[in-house]
Amino acid sequence: MESAVVGVVVVVVFLLLLLRSGMRVINEVERGVVFRFGKALPGHRQPGITFLIPVADRMRKVNVQVATLPIPTQEGITRDNVSVKVDAVVYYRVTDPARATIEVQDYAFAVGQVAQSSLRSIIGKSDLDDLLSDRERLHEGLALMIDSPAAGWGIHIDRVEIKDVQLPESLKRSMSRQAEAERERRARVITADGEFQAAQQLANASRIMADTPEAMQLRLLQTVVEVAAEKNSTLVMPFPVELLRYFDRAARNLDAAPTPTPTPTPTPETPETQTATATDRSAPADAS
């Protein structure tokens, strides 16, 4: 009887050890791919406790979090023949753990190699201005180029971003001179436009003052007030106001006076002229 009890206890302990050896814990950020005698089972194991058949089953855990993969600096020549160095970063995650485990040996390394070749291809197809200003469109194109082969591996590319574009020093100096010239051109245009507007306002003001002589006197008095505000003890007026009025009235009277008609001056008669006049007078008598 005791031997039977001991046998039952041994069997129970053996089953517990066997069960313990086949028990696995999968974390929330992982999925399990089970291989039974080398053949992958369909689907994958969800997070939690899962049991494997000892000796027959082998499980591989795959992380399904978004992973960050920096792309090393790639040197290339743009479409407008400018040598640049560009580095980027790729954000991806595994959507199909079974395919990511079976289809590709090392999906992280494979994604990195595809990203490097795609980045060099994007550099060759783009202009320098696009690399510096239109990066959103380049990000979308680069993500599409990387996602095309990665989709067959059960991997989804979330986002690709270009981090830095390194330019040659000579090109940086040229761009700096170009930007400085552009700013100087804008400053000159703004200054010229301000002078043009000021000239227009001054022309309008002069026409108003010409129509109303009192405006000139008011402007003169305003100038006197502005000068006197500087706490000057002596104020010298170059011309009296009445003298300016006199000159103004004289100029107006001169413009309004009628222009005299020139009187013809009599021409003195010469002997030849007198002879011709006498001949003209005697001509009718001879004809009669």
PDB file of C-alpha atoms in Angstrom:
ATOM      1  CA  MET A   1       0.000   0.000   0.000  1.00  0.00           C
ATOM      2  CA  GLU A   2       2.767   2.340   0.859  1.00  0.00           C
ATOM      3  CA  SER A   3       4.545   1.535  -2.406  1.00  0.00           C
ATOM      4  CA  ALA A   4       1.395   2.453  -4.330  1.00  0.00           C
ATOM      5  CA  VAL A   5       1.165   5.776  -2.556  1.00  0.00           C
ATOM      6  CA  VAL A   6       4.810   6.463  -3.238  1.00  0.00           C
ATOM      7  CA  GLY A   7       4.270   5.594  -6.911  1.00  0.00           C
ATOM      8  CA  VAL A   8       1.315   7.971  -7.186  1.00  0.00           C
ATOM      9  CA  VAL A   9       3.321  10.734  -5.545  1.00  0.00           C
ATOM     10  CA  VAL A  10       6.209  10.161  -7.930  1.00  0.00           C
ATOM     11  CA  VAL A  11       3.896  10.245 -10.932  1.00  0.00           C
ATOM     12  CA  VAL A  12       2.252  13.458  -9.725  1.00  0.00           C
ATOM     13  CA  VAL A  13       5.611  15.093  -9.113  1.00  0.00           C
ATOM     14  CA  PHE A  14       6.793  13.996 -12.554  1.00  0.00           C
ATOM     15  CA  LEU A  15       3.679  15.444 -14.199  1.00  0.00           C
ATOM     16  CA  LEU A  16       4.092  18.688 -12.288  1.00  0.00           C
ATOM     17  CA  LEU A  17       7.711  18.944 -13.380  1.00  0.00           C
ATOM     18  CA  LEU A  18       6.720  18.132 -16.941  1.00  0.00           C
ATOM     19  CA  LEU A  19       3.966  20.712 -16.830  1.00  0.00           C
ATOM     20  CA  ARG A  20       6.318  23.248 -15.333  1.00  0.00           C
ATOM     21  CA  SER A  21       8.885  22.644 -18.026  1.00  0.00           C
ATOM     22  CA  GLY A  22       6.271  23.280 -20.744  1.00  0.00           C
ATOM     23  CA  MET A  23       4.848  26.465 -19.207  1.00  0.00           C
ATOM     24  CA  ARG A  24       5.909  29.809 -20.718  1.00  0.00           C
ATOM     25  CA  VAL A  25       4.996  33.415 -19.912  1.00  0.00           C
ATOM     26  CA  ILE A  26       4.582  35.892 -22.764  1.00  0.00           C
ATOM     27  CA  ASN A  27       4.774  39.596 -21.916  1.00  0.00           C
ATOM     28  CA  GLU A  28       2.239  42.155 -23.126  1.00  0.00           C
ATOM     29  CA  VAL A  29       4.662  43.640 -25.691  1.00  0.00           C
ATOM     30  CA  GLU A  30       5.530  40.237 -27.179  1.00  0.00           C
ATOM     31  CA  ARG A  31       3.920  37.554 -29.310  1.00  0.00           C
ATOM     32  CA  GLY A  32       4.975  33.915 -29.415  1.00  0.00           C
ATOM     33  CA  VAL A  33       5.625  31.860 -32.572  1.00  0.00           C
ATOM     34  CA  VAL A  34       5.594  28.118 -31.818  1.00  0.00           C
ATOM     35  CA  PHE A  35       7.574  25.557 -33.845  1.00  0.00           C
ATOM     36  CA  ARG A  36       6.541  21.916 -33.383  1.00  0.00           C
ATOM     37  CA  PHE A  37       9.210  19.534 -34.580  1.00  0.00           C
ATOM     38  CA  GLY A  38      10.591  22.376 -36.708  1.00  0.00           C
ATOM     39  CA  LYS A  39       7.272  23.302 -38.334  1.00  0.00           C
ATOM     40  CA  ALA A  40       5.662  26.622 -37.493  1.00  0.00           C
ATOM     41  CA  LEU A  41       2.149  26.414 -36.134  1.00  0.00           C
ATOM     42  CA  PRO A  42      -0.467  28.735 -37.672  1.00  0.00           C
ATOM     43  CA  GLY A  43      -1.055  31.969 -35.822  1.00  0.00           C
ATOM     44  CA  HIS A  44       0.827  33.104 -32.772  1.00  0.00           C
ATOM     45  CA  ARG A  45       0.456  32.916 -29.009  1.00  0.00           C
ATOM     46  CA  GLN A  46      -1.073  35.888 -27.178  1.00  0.00           C
ATOM     47  CA  PRO A  47       0.365  37.470 -23.993  1.00  0.00           C
ATOM     48  CA  GLY A  48      -0.072  35.517 -20.814  1.00  0.00           C
ATOM     49  CA  ILE A  49       0.680  31.932 -19.750  1.00  0.00           C
ATOM     50  CA  THR A  50       0.965  29.369 -22.537  1.00  0.00           C
ATOM     51  CA  PHE A  51       1.885  25.679 -22.447  1.00  0.00           C
ATOM     52  CA  LEU A  52       4.234  23.857 -24.791  1.00  0.00           C
ATOM     53  CA  ILE A  53       4.760  20.196 -25.350  1.00  0.00           C
ATOM     54  CA  PRO A  54       8.153  19.387 -23.893  1.00  0.00           C
ATOM     55  CA  VAL A  55      10.763  18.246 -26.386  1.00  0.00           C
ATOM     56  CA  ALA A  56       8.330  18.742 -29.302  1.00  0.00           C
ATOM     57  CA  ASP A  57       7.605  22.482 -29.139  1.00  0.00           C
ATOM     58  CA  ARG A  58       9.939  25.458 -29.298  1.00  0.00           C
ATOM     59  CA  MET A  59       8.736  29.043 -29.054  1.00  0.00           C
ATOM     60  CA  ARG A  60      10.285  32.266 -30.307  1.00  0.00           C
ATOM     61  CA  LYS A  61       9.134  35.585 -28.882  1.00  0.00           C
ATOM     62  CA  VAL A  62       8.764  38.600 -31.167  1.00  0.00           C
ATOM     63  CA  ASN A  63       8.530  42.172 -29.885  1.00  0.00           C
ATOM     64  CA  VAL A  64       5.628  44.090 -31.469  1.00  0.00           C
ATOM     65  CA  GLN A  65       6.506  47.544 -30.084  1.00  0.00           C
ATOM     66  CA  VAL A  66       7.429  50.425 -32.376  1.00  0.00           C
ATOM     67  CA  ALA A  67      11.178  50.199 -32.892  1.00  0.00           C
ATOM     68  CA  THR A  68      13.536  53.047 -33.783  1.00  0.00           C
ATOM     69  CA  LEU A  69      16.215  52.349 -36.359  1.00  0.00           C
ATOM     70  CA  PRO A  70      18.737  55.122 -37.082  1.00  0.00           C
ATOM     71  CA  ILE A  71      20.047  55.167 -40.648  1.00  0.00           C
ATOM     72  CA  PRO A  72      23.775  55.908 -40.890  1.00  0.00           C
ATOM     73  CA  THR A  73      24.879  59.004 -42.776  1.00  0.00           C
ATOM     74  CA  GLN A  74      24.607  58.439 -46.510  1.00  0.00           C
ATOM     75  CA  GLU A  75      26.592  60.510 -49.003  1.00  0.00           C
ATOM     76  CA  GLY A  76      25.123  61.198 -52.409  1.00  0.00           C
ATOM     77  CA  ILE A  77      24.758  63.693 -55.243  1.00  0.00           C
ATOM     78  CA  THR A  78      21.452  65.447 -55.755  1.00  0.00           C
ATOM     79  CA  ARG A  79      19.739  65.916 -59.090  1.00  0.00           C
ATOM     80  CA  ASP A  80      21.245  69.407 -59.401  1.00  0.00           C
ATOM     81  CA  ASN A  81      24.785  68.020 -58.855  1.00  0.00           C
ATOM     82  CA  VAL A  82      25.334  68.988 -55.206  1.00  0.00           C
ATOM     83  CA  SER A  83      27.227  66.609 -52.917  1.00  0.00           C
ATOM     84  CA  VAL A  84      25.400  66.182 -49.588  1.00  0.00           C
ATOM     85  CA  LYS A  85      25.406  63.889 -46.560  1.00  0.00           C
ATOM     86  CA  VAL A  86      22.019  62.869 -45.180  1.00  0.00           C
ATOM     87  CA  ASP A  87      21.038  60.784 -42.164  1.00  0.00           C
ATOM     88  CA  ALA A  88      17.542  59.657 -41.177  1.00  0.00           C
ATOM     89  CA  VAL A  89      15.582  57.540 -38.727  1.00  0.00           C
ATOM     90  CA  VAL A  90      12.960  54.822 -39.347  1.00  0.00           C
ATOM     91  CA  TYR A  91      10.066  53.932 -37.027  1.00  0.00           C
ATOM     92  CA  TYR A  92       8.646  50.447 -37.665  1.00  0.00           C
ATOM     93  CA  ARG A  93       6.767  47.681 -35.883  1.00  0.00           C
ATOM     94  CA  VAL A  94       6.005  43.998 -36.473  1.00  0.00           C
ATOM     95  CA  THR A  95       2.413  43.336 -37.544  1.00  0.00           C
ATOM     96  CA  ASP A  96       2.747  39.627 -38.380  1.00  0.00           C
ATOM     97  CA  PRO A  97       5.135  37.852 -35.984  1.00  0.00           C
ATOM     98  CA  ALA A  98       4.995  34.564 -37.914  1.00  0.00           C
ATOM     99  CA  ARG A  99       6.040  36.113 -41.215  1.00  0.00           C
ATOM    100  CA  ALA A 100       8.669  38.298 -39.541  1.00  0.00           C
ATOM    101  CA  THR A 101      10.176  35.145 -38.050  1.00  0.00           C
ATOM    102  CA  ILE A 102       9.940  32.914 -41.120  1.00  0.00           C
ATOM    103  CA  GLU A 103      10.260  35.158 -44.178  1.00  0.00           C
ATOM    104  CA  VAL A 104      13.418  37.022 -43.157  1.00  0.00           C
ATOM    105  CA  GLN A 105      16.363  35.945 -41.062  1.00  0.00           C
ATOM    106  CA  ASP A 106      16.935  39.291 -39.253  1.00  0.00           C
ATOM    107  CA  TYR A 107      14.165  41.761 -40.026  1.00  0.00           C
ATOM    108  CA  ALA A 108      15.848  44.662 -38.184  1.00  0.00           C
ATOM    109  CA  PHE A 109      19.014  44.324 -40.280  1.00  0.00           C
ATOM    110  CA  ALA A 110      16.961  43.885 -43.452  1.00  0.00           C
ATOM    111  CA  VAL A 111      14.927  47.029 -42.773  1.00  0.00           C
ATOM    112  CA  GLY A 112      18.130  48.974 -42.114  1.00  0.00           C
ATOM    113  CA  GLN A 113      19.694  47.918 -45.432  1.00  0.00           C
ATOM    114  CA  VAL A 114      16.534  48.756 -47.390  1.00  0.00           C
ATOM    115  CA  ALA A 115      16.373  52.134 -45.650  1.00  0.00           C
ATOM    116  CA  GLN A 116      19.967  52.983 -46.589  1.00  0.00           C
ATOM    117  CA  SER A 117      19.494  52.126 -50.263  1.00  0.00           C
ATOM    118  CA  SER A 118      16.171  53.973 -50.383  1.00  0.00           C
ATOM    119  CA  LEU A 119      17.734  57.065 -48.801  1.00  0.00           C
ATOM    120  CA  ARG A 120      20.507  57.130 -51.399  1.00  0.00           C
ATOM    121  CA  SER A 121      17.906  56.751 -54.138  1.00  0.00           C
ATOM    122  CA  ILE A 122      15.852  59.643 -52.734  1.00  0.00           C
ATOM    123  CA  ILE A 123      18.956  61.851 -52.623  1.00  0.00           C
ATOM    124  CA  GLY A 124      19.667  61.194 -56.297  1.00  0.00           C
ATOM    125  CA  LYS A 125      16.085  61.963 -57.350  1.00  0.00           C
ATOM    126  CA  SER A 126      15.683  65.206 -55.382  1.00  0.00           C
ATOM    127  CA  ASP A 127      17.002  68.738 -55.702  1.00  0.00           C
ATOM    128  CA  LEU A 128      18.840  70.503 -52.915  1.00  0.00           C
ATOM    129  CA  ASP A 129      15.900  72.851 -52.308  1.00  0.00           C
ATOM    130  CA  ASP A 130      13.624  69.835 -51.798  1.00  0.00           C
ATOM    131  CA  LEU A 131      15.990  68.334 -49.216  1.00  0.00           C
ATOM    132  CA  LEU A 132      16.069  71.604 -47.300  1.00  0.00           C
ATOM    133  CA  SER A 133      12.446  72.793 -47.520  1.00  0.00           C
ATOM    134  CA  ASP A 134      10.100  70.086 -48.853  1.00  0.00           C
ATOM    135  CA  ARG A 135      10.936  67.302 -46.416  1.00  0.00           C
ATOM    136  CA  GLU A 136       7.392  66.131 -45.759  1.00  0.00           C
ATOM    137  CA  ARG A 137       7.030  64.933 -49.341  1.00  0.00           C
ATOM    138  CA  LEU A 138      10.435  63.231 -49.150  1.00  0.00           C
ATOM    139  CA  HIS A 139       9.427  61.524 -45.902  1.00  0.00           C
ATOM    140  CA  GLU A 140       6.309  60.103 -47.538  1.00  0.00           C
ATOM    141  CA  GLY A 141       8.229  58.890 -50.591  1.00  0.00           C
ATOM    142  CA  LEU A 142      10.972  57.350 -48.476  1.00  0.00           C
ATOM    143  CA  ALA A 143       8.440  55.562 -46.247  1.00  0.00           C
ATOM    144  CA  LEU A 144       6.690  54.180 -49.320  1.00  0.00           C
ATOM    145  CA  MET A 145       9.955  52.884 -50.782  1.00  0.00           C
ATOM    146  CA  ILE A 146      10.890  51.099 -47.536  1.00  0.00           C
ATOM    147  CA  ASP A 147       7.382  49.802 -46.849  1.00  0.00           C
ATOM    148  CA  SER A 148       7.093  48.033 -50.226  1.00  0.00           C
ATOM    149  CA  PRO A 149       9.515  45.156 -49.411  1.00  0.00           C
ATOM    150  CA  ALA A 150       8.928  45.312 -45.654  1.00  0.00           C
ATOM    151  CA  ALA A 151       5.199  44.584 -46.048  1.00  0.00           C
ATOM    152  CA  GLY A 152       6.091  41.104 -47.325  1.00  0.00           C
ATOM    153  CA  TRP A 153       8.026  40.460 -44.118  1.00  0.00           C
ATOM    154  CA  GLY A 154       5.096  41.296 -41.834  1.00  0.00           C
ATOM    155  CA  ILE A 155       6.558  44.700 -40.911  1.00  0.00           C
ATOM    156  CA  HIS A 156       4.829  48.071 -41.131  1.00  0.00           C
ATOM    157  CA  ILE A 157       6.793  51.316 -41.533  1.00  0.00           C
ATOM    158  CA  ASP A 158       5.168  53.951 -39.330  1.00  0.00           C
ATOM    159  CA  ARG A 159       7.316  56.932 -40.264  1.00  0.00           C
ATOM    160  CA  VAL A 160      10.627  57.921 -41.825  1.00  0.00           C
ATOM    161  CA  GLU A 161      12.252  61.262 -41.049  1.00  0.00           C
ATOM    162  CA  ILE A 162      15.369  62.955 -42.401  1.00  0.00           C
ATOM    163  CA  LYS A 163      17.307  64.261 -39.409  1.00  0.00           C
ATOM    164  CA  ASP A 164      20.127  66.318 -40.890  1.00  0.00           C
ATOM    165  CA  VAL A 165      21.487  67.429 -44.255  1.00  0.00           C
ATOM    166  CA  GLN A 166      25.185  68.274 -44.270  1.00  0.00           C
ATOM    167  CA  LEU A 167      26.348  70.655 -47.010  1.00  0.00           C
ATOM    168  CA  PRO A 168      29.885  71.519 -48.178  1.00  0.00           C
ATOM    169  CA  GLU A 169      31.395  74.626 -46.599  1.00  0.00           C
ATOM    170  CA  SER A 170      31.755  76.389 -49.969  1.00  0.00           C
ATOM    171  CA  LEU A 171      28.062  75.866 -50.664  1.00  0.00           C
ATOM    172  CA  LYS A 172      27.154  77.189 -47.210  1.00  0.00           C
ATOM    173  CA  ARG A 173      29.116  80.373 -47.905  1.00  0.00           C
ATOM    174  CA  SER A 174      27.443  80.779 -51.295  1.00  0.00           C
ATOM    175  CA  MET A 175      23.992  80.332 -49.788  1.00  0.00           C
ATOM    176  CA  SER A 176      24.852  82.834 -47.060  1.00  0.00           C
ATOM    177  CA  ARG A 177      25.905  85.430 -49.649  1.00  0.00           C
ATOM    178  CA  GLN A 178      22.747  84.763 -51.649  1.00  0.00           C
ATOM    179  CA  ALA A 179      20.549  85.222 -48.586  1.00  0.00           C
ATOM    180  CA  GLU A 180      22.371  88.433 -47.679  1.00  0.00           C
ATOM    181  CA  ALA A 181      21.929  89.804 -51.207  1.00  0.00           C
ATOM    182  CA  GLU A 182      18.242  88.926 -51.117  1.00  0.00           C
ATOM    183  CA  ARG A 183      17.774  90.749 -47.808  1.00  0.00           C
ATOM    184  CA  GLU A 184      19.624  93.785 -49.156  1.00  0.00           C
ATOM    185  CA  ARG A 185      17.445  93.797 -52.260  1.00  0.00           C
ATOM    186  CA  ARG A 186      14.291  93.729 -50.147  1.00  0.00           C
ATOM    187  CA  ALA A 187      15.612  96.555 -47.974  1.00  0.00           C
ATOM    188  CA  ARG A 188      16.319  98.704 -51.023  1.00  0.00           C
ATOM    189  CA  VAL A 189      12.887  97.995 -52.491  1.00  0.00           C
ATOM    190  CA  ILE A 190      11.195  98.904 -49.213  1.00  0.00           C
ATOM    191  CA  THR A 191      13.241 102.120 -48.922  1.00  0.00           C
ATOM    192  CA  ALA A 192      12.447 103.122 -52.505  1.00  0.00           C
ATOM    193  CA  ASP A 193       8.767 102.390 -51.979  1.00  0.00           C
ATOM    194  CA  GLY A 194       8.757 104.515 -48.827  1.00  0.00           C
ATOM    195  CA  GLU A 195      10.395 107.415 -50.653  1.00  0.00           C
ATOM    196  CA  PHE A 196       7.872 107.086 -53.478  1.00  0.00           C
ATOM    197  CA  GLN A 197       4.948 107.207 -51.066  1.00  0.00           C
ATOM    198  CA  ALA A 198       6.491 110.141 -49.216  1.00  0.00           C
ATOM    199  CA  ALA A 199       6.957 112.017 -52.509  1.00  0.00           C
ATOM    200  CA  GLN A 200       3.318 111.414 -53.394  1.00  0.00           C
ATOM    201  CA  GLN A 201       2.162 112.764 -50.040  1.00  0.00           C
ATOM    202  CA  LEU A 202       4.434 115.786 -50.356  1.00  0.00           C
ATOM    203  CA  ALA A 203       3.071 116.455 -53.856  1.00  0.00           C
ATOM    204  CA  ASN A 204      -0.484 116.278 -52.550  1.00  0.00           C
ATOM    205  CA  ALA A 205       0.386 118.584 -49.682  1.00  0.00           C
ATOM    206  CA  SER A 206       2.012 121.110 -52.037  1.00  0.00           C
ATOM    207  CA  ARG A 207      -1.075 121.152 -54.241  1.00  0.00           C
ATOM    208  CA  ILE A 208      -3.312 121.794 -51.227  1.00  0.00           C
ATOM    209  CA  MET A 209      -1.041 124.601 -50.019  1.00  0.00           C
ATOM    210  CA  ALA A 210      -1.019 126.129 -53.509  1.00  0.00           C
ATOM    211  CA  ASP A 211      -4.826 126.216 -53.556  1.00  0.00           C
ATOM    212  CA  THR A 212      -5.051 127.732 -50.032  1.00  0.00           C
ATOM    213  CA  PRO A 213      -2.330 130.339 -49.260  1.00  0.00           C
ATOM    214  CA  GLU A 214      -3.348 130.328 -45.598  1.00  0.00           C
ATOM    215  CA  ALA A 215      -2.011 126.768 -45.308  1.00  0.00           C
ATOM    216  CA  MET A 216       1.507 128.011 -46.021  1.00  0.00           C
ATOM    217  CA  GLN A 217       1.256 130.522 -43.189  1.00  0.00           C
ATOM    218  CA  LEU A 218      -0.084 127.866 -40.814  1.00  0.00           C
ATOM    219  CA  ARG A 219       2.752 125.560 -41.773  1.00  0.00           C
ATOM    220  CA  LEU A 220       5.249 128.328 -41.140  1.00  0.00           C
ATOM    221  CA  LEU A 221       3.759 129.008 -37.722  1.00  0.00           C
ATOM    222  CA  GLN A 222       3.876 125.302 -36.920  1.00  0.00           C
ATOM    223  CA  THR A 223       7.546 125.246 -37.844  1.00  0.00           C
ATOM    224  CA  VAL A 224       8.144 128.209 -35.558  1.00  0.00           C
ATOM    225  CA  VAL A 225       6.407 126.387 -32.697  1.00  0.00           C
ATOM    226  CA  GLU A 226       8.522 123.278 -33.280  1.00  0.00           C
ATOM    227  CA  VAL A 227      11.725 125.314 -33.269  1.00  0.00           C
ATOM    228  CA  ALA A 228      10.674 127.277 -30.187  1.00  0.00           C
ATOM    229  CA  ALA A 229      10.001 124.038 -28.294  1.00  0.00           C
ATOM    230  CA  GLU A 230      13.752 123.449 -28.099  1.00  0.00           C
ATOM    231  CA  LYS A 231      14.037 126.221 -25.442  1.00  0.00           C
ATOM    232  CA  ASN A 232      15.812 128.659 -27.744  1.00  0.00           C
ATOM    233  CA  SER A 233      16.156 132.232 -26.502  1.00  0.00           C
ATOM    234  CA  THR A 234      16.352 133.771 -29.986  1.00  0.00           C
ATOM    235  CA  LEU A 235      14.374 132.937 -33.103  1.00  0.00           C
ATOM    236  CA  VAL A 236      15.415 134.516 -36.421  1.00  0.00           C
ATOM    237  CA  MET A 237      12.846 134.611 -39.236  1.00  0.00           C
ATOM    238  CA  PRO A 238      14.521 134.765 -42.675  1.00  0.00           C
ATOM    239  CA  PHE A 239      11.514 136.410 -44.394  1.00  0.00           C
ATOM    240  CA  PRO A 240       8.456 138.119 -42.962  1.00  0.00           C
ATOM    241  CA  VAL A 241       5.145 136.524 -43.724  1.00  0.00           C
ATOM    242  CA  GLU A 242       3.800 139.703 -45.332  1.00  0.00           C
ATOM    243  CA  LEU A 243       6.757 139.809 -47.717  1.00  0.00           C
ATOM    244  CA  LEU A 244       6.016 136.279 -48.787  1.00  0.00           C
ATOM    245  CA  ARG A 245       2.399 137.272 -49.366  1.00  0.00           C
ATOM    246  CA  TYR A 246       3.520 140.254 -51.462  1.00  0.00           C
ATOM    247  CA  PHE A 247       5.649 138.020 -53.672  1.00  0.00           C
ATOM    248  CA  ASP A 248       2.753 135.598 -53.996  1.00  0.00           C
ATOM    249  CA  ARG A 249       0.308 138.340 -55.074  1.00  0.00           C
ATOM    250  CA  ALA A 250       2.824 139.806 -57.502  1.00  0.00           C
ATOM    251  CA  ALA A 251       3.345 136.411 -59.118  1.00  0.00           C
ATOM    252  CA  ARG A 252      -0.391 135.912 -59.480  1.00  0.00           C
ATOM    253  CA  ASN A 253      -0.923 139.371 -61.016  1.00  0.00           C
ATOM    254  CA  LEU A 254       1.899 138.713 -63.443  1.00  0.00           C
ATOM    255  CA  ASP A 255       0.299 135.464 -64.536  1.00  0.00           C
ATOM    256  CA  ALA A 256      -3.146 137.122 -64.914  1.00  0.00           C
ATOM    257  CA  ALA A 257      -1.958 140.175 -66.952  1.00  0.00           C
ATOM    258  CA  PRO A 258      -2.801 139.966 -70.754  1.00  0.00           C
ATOM    259  CA  THR A 259       0.083 139.631 -73.142  1.00  0.00           C
ATOM    260  CA  PRO A 260       0.458 142.837 -75.328  1.00  0.00           C
ATOM    261  CA  THR A 261       0.243 142.424 -79.111  1.00  0.00           C
ATOM    262  CA  PRO A 262       3.434 143.602 -80.879  1.00  0.00           C
ATOM    263  CA  THR A 263       2.967 146.707 -83.173  1.00  0.00           C
ATOM    264  CA  PRO A 264       4.502 146.412 -86.650  1.00  0.00           C
ATOM    265  CA  THR A 265       7.433 148.798 -87.168  1.00  0.00           C
ATOM    266  CA  PRO A 266       7.336 150.871 -90.451  1.00  0.00           C
ATOM    267  CA  THR A 267      10.123 149.990 -92.846  1.00  0.00           C
ATOM    268  CA  PRO A 268      12.138 152.958 -94.214  1.00  0.00           C
ATOM    269  CA  GLU A 269      11.918 153.377 -97.978  1.00  0.00           C
ATOM    270  CA  THR A 270      15.074 153.016-100.043  1.00  0.00           C
ATOM    271  CA  PRO A 271      15.584 154.498-103.547  1.00  0.00           C
ATOM    272  CA  GLU A 272      14.909 151.145-105.116  1.00  0.00           C
ATOM    273  CA  THR A 273      11.646 150.877-103.184  1.00  0.00           C
ATOM    274  CA  GLN A 274      10.567 154.390-104.295  1.00  0.00           C
ATOM    275  CA  THR A 275      11.283 153.579-107.954  1.00  0.00           C
ATOM    276  CA  ALA A 276       9.231 150.385-107.753  1.00  0.00           C
ATOM    277  CA  THR A 277       6.331 152.271-106.164  1.00  0.00           C
ATOM    278  CA  ALA A 278       6.349 154.968-108.893  1.00  0.00           C
ATOM    279  CA  THR A 279       6.385 152.289-111.592  1.00  0.00           C
ATOM    280  CA  ASP A 280       3.352 150.626-110.070  1.00  0.00           C
ATOM    281  CA  ARG A 281       1.474 153.908-109.967  1.00  0.00           C
ATOM    282  CA  SER A 282       2.201 154.837-113.637  1.00  0.00           C
ATOM    283  CA  ALA A 283       1.278 151.463-115.004  1.00  0.00           C
ATOM    284  CA  PRO A 284      -2.503 152.127-115.182  1.00  0.00           C
ATOM    285  CA  ALA A 285      -2.024 155.480-117.053  1.00  0.00           C
ATOM    286  CA  ASP A 286       0.057 153.829-119.785  1.00  0.00           C
ATOM    287  CA  ALA A 287      -2.500 151.107-120.202  1.00  0.00           C
ATOM    288  CA  SER A 288      -5.231 153.658-120.831  1.00  0.00           C
TER     289      SER A 288
END
